[in-house]
PDB file of C-alpha atoms in Angstrom:
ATOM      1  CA  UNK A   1      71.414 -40.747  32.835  1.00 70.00           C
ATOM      2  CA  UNK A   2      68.150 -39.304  32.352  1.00 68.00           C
ATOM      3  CA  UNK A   3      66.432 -37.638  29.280  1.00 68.00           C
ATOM      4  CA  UNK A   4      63.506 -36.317  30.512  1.00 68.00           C
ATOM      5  CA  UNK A   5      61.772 -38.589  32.246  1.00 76.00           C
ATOM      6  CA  UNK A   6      63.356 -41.425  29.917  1.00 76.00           C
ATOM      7  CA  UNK A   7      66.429 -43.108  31.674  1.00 79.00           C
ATOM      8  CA  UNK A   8      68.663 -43.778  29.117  1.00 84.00           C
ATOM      9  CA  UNK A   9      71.457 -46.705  29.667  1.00 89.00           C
ATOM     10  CA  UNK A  10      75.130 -45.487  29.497  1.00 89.00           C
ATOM     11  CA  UNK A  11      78.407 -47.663  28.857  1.00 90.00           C
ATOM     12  CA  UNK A  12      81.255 -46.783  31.575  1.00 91.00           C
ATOM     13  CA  UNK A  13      82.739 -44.857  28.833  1.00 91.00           C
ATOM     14  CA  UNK A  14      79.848 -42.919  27.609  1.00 92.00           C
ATOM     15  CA  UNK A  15      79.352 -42.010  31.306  1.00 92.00           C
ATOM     16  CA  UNK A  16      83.046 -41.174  31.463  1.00 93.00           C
ATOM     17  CA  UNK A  17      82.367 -38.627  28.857  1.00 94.00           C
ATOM     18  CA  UNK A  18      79.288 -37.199  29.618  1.00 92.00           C
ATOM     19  CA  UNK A  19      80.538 -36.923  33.274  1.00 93.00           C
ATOM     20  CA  UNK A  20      83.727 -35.270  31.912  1.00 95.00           C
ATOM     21  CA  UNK A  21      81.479 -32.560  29.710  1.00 94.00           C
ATOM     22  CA  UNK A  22      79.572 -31.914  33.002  1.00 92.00           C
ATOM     23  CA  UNK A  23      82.278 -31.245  35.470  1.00 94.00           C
ATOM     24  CA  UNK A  24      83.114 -28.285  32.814  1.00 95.00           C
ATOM     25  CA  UNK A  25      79.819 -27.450  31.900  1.00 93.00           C
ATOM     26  CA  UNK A  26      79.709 -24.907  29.654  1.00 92.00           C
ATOM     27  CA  UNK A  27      83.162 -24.564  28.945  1.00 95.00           C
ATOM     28  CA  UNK A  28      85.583 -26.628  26.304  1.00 95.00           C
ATOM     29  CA  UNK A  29      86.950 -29.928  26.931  1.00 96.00           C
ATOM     30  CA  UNK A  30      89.643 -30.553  24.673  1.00 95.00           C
ATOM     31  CA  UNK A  31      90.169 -34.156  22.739  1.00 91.00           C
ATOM     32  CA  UNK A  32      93.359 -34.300  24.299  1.00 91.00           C
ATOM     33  CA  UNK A  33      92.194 -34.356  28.062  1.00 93.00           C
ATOM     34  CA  UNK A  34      89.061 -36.305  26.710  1.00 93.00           C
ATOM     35  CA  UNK A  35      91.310 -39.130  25.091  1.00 91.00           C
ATOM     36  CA  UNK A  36      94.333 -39.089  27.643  1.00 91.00           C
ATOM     37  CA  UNK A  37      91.330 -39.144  30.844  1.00 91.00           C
ATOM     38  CA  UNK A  38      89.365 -41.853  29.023  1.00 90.00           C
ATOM     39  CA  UNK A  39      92.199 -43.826  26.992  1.00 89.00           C
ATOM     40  CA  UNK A  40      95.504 -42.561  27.841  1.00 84.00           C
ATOM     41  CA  UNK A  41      97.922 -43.828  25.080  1.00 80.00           C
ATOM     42  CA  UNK A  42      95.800 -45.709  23.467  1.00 76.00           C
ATOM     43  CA  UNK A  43      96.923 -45.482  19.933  1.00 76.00           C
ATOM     44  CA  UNK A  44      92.987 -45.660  18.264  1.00 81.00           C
ATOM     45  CA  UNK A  45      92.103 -43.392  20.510  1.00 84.00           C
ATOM     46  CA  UNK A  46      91.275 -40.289  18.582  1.00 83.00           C
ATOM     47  CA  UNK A  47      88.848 -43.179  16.391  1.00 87.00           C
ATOM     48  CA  UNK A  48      87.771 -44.110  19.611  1.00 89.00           C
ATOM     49  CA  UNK A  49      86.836 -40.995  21.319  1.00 91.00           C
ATOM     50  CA  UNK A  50      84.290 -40.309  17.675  1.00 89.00           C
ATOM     51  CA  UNK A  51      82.722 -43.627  17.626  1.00 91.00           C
ATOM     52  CA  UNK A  52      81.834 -43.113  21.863  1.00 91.00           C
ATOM     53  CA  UNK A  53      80.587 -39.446  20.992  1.00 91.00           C
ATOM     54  CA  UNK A  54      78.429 -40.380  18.033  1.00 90.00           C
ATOM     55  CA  UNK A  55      77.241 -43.230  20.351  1.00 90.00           C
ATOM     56  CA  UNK A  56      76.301 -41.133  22.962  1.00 90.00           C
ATOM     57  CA  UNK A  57      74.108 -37.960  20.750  1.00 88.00           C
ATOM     58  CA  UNK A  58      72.442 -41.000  19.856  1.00 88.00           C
ATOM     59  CA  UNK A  59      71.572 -42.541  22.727  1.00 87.00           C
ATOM     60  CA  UNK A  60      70.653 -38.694  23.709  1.00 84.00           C
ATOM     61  CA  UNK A  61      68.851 -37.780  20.636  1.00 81.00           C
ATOM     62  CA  UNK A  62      70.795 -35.498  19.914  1.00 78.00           C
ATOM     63  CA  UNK A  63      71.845 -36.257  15.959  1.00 73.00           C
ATOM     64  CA  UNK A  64      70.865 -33.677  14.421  1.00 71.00           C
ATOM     65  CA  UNK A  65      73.517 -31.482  12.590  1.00 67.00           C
ATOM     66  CA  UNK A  66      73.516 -28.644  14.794  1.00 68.00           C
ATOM     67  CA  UNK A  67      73.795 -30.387  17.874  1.00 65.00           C
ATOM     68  CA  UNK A  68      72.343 -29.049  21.030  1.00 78.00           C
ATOM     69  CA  UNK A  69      73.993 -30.932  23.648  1.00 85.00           C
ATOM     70  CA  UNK A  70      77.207 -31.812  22.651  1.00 89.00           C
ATOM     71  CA  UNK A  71      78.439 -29.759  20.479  1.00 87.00           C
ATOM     72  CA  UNK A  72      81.812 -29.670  18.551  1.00 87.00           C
ATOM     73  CA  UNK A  73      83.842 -26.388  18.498  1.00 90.00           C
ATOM     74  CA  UNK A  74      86.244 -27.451  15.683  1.00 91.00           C
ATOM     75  CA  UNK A  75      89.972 -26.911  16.515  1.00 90.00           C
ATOM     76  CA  UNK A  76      88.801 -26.844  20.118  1.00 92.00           C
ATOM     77  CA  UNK A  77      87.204 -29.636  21.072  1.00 93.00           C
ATOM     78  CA  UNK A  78      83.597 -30.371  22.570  1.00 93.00           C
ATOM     79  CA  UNK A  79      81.357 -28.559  25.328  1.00 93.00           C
ATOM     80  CA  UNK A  80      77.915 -29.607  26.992  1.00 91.00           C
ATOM     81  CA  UNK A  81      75.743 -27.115  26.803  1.00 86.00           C
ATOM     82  CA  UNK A  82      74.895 -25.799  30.397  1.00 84.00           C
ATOM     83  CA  UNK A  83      71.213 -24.713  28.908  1.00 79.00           C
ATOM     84  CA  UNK A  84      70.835 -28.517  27.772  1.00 71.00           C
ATOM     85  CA  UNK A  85      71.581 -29.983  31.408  1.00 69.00           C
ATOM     86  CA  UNK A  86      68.841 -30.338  34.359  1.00 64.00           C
ATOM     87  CA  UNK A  87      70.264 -28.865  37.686  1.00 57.00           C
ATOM     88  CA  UNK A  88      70.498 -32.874  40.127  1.00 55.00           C
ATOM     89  CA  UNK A  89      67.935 -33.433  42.212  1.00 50.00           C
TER      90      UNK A  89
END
């Protein structure tokens, strides 16, 4: 992945995620299809699926509290901003 013109080096899981977020760009991606497409029955999953997110702002620089990027609709689950997100090239 790319910030900018900073490459920025992604676990499989982190790009599992942010390729999840992309394919639904702009719209909500519950935790349920995040956890069950990333760790199926795992039972720390739900742990799992904050510690990779947190991970990943990070490595984005996106920490802030209001998140641009990836932002948390609560009761919902996340979206990836399509305003955030350079068209490939």
């Amino acid at each position: 992945a790319h910030r900018g013109a900073t490459l920025v080096k992604l676990s499989a899981t982190d790009y599992g995620l942010l390729s999840l977020l992309r394919q639904h760009l702009g719209k909500p991606v519950s935790r349920e299809l995040l956890v069950q497409t990333l760790w199926g029955t795992r039972a720390d999953a739900e742990h799992a699926l904050e510690t990779h997110l947190w991970r990943l702002r990070k490595k984005l620089g996106d920490v802030t509290p209001d998140a641009r990027w990836i932002r948390n609709l609560p009761g919902i689950g996340y979206v990836l901003d399509p305003s955030t997100v350079e068209p490939p090239a």
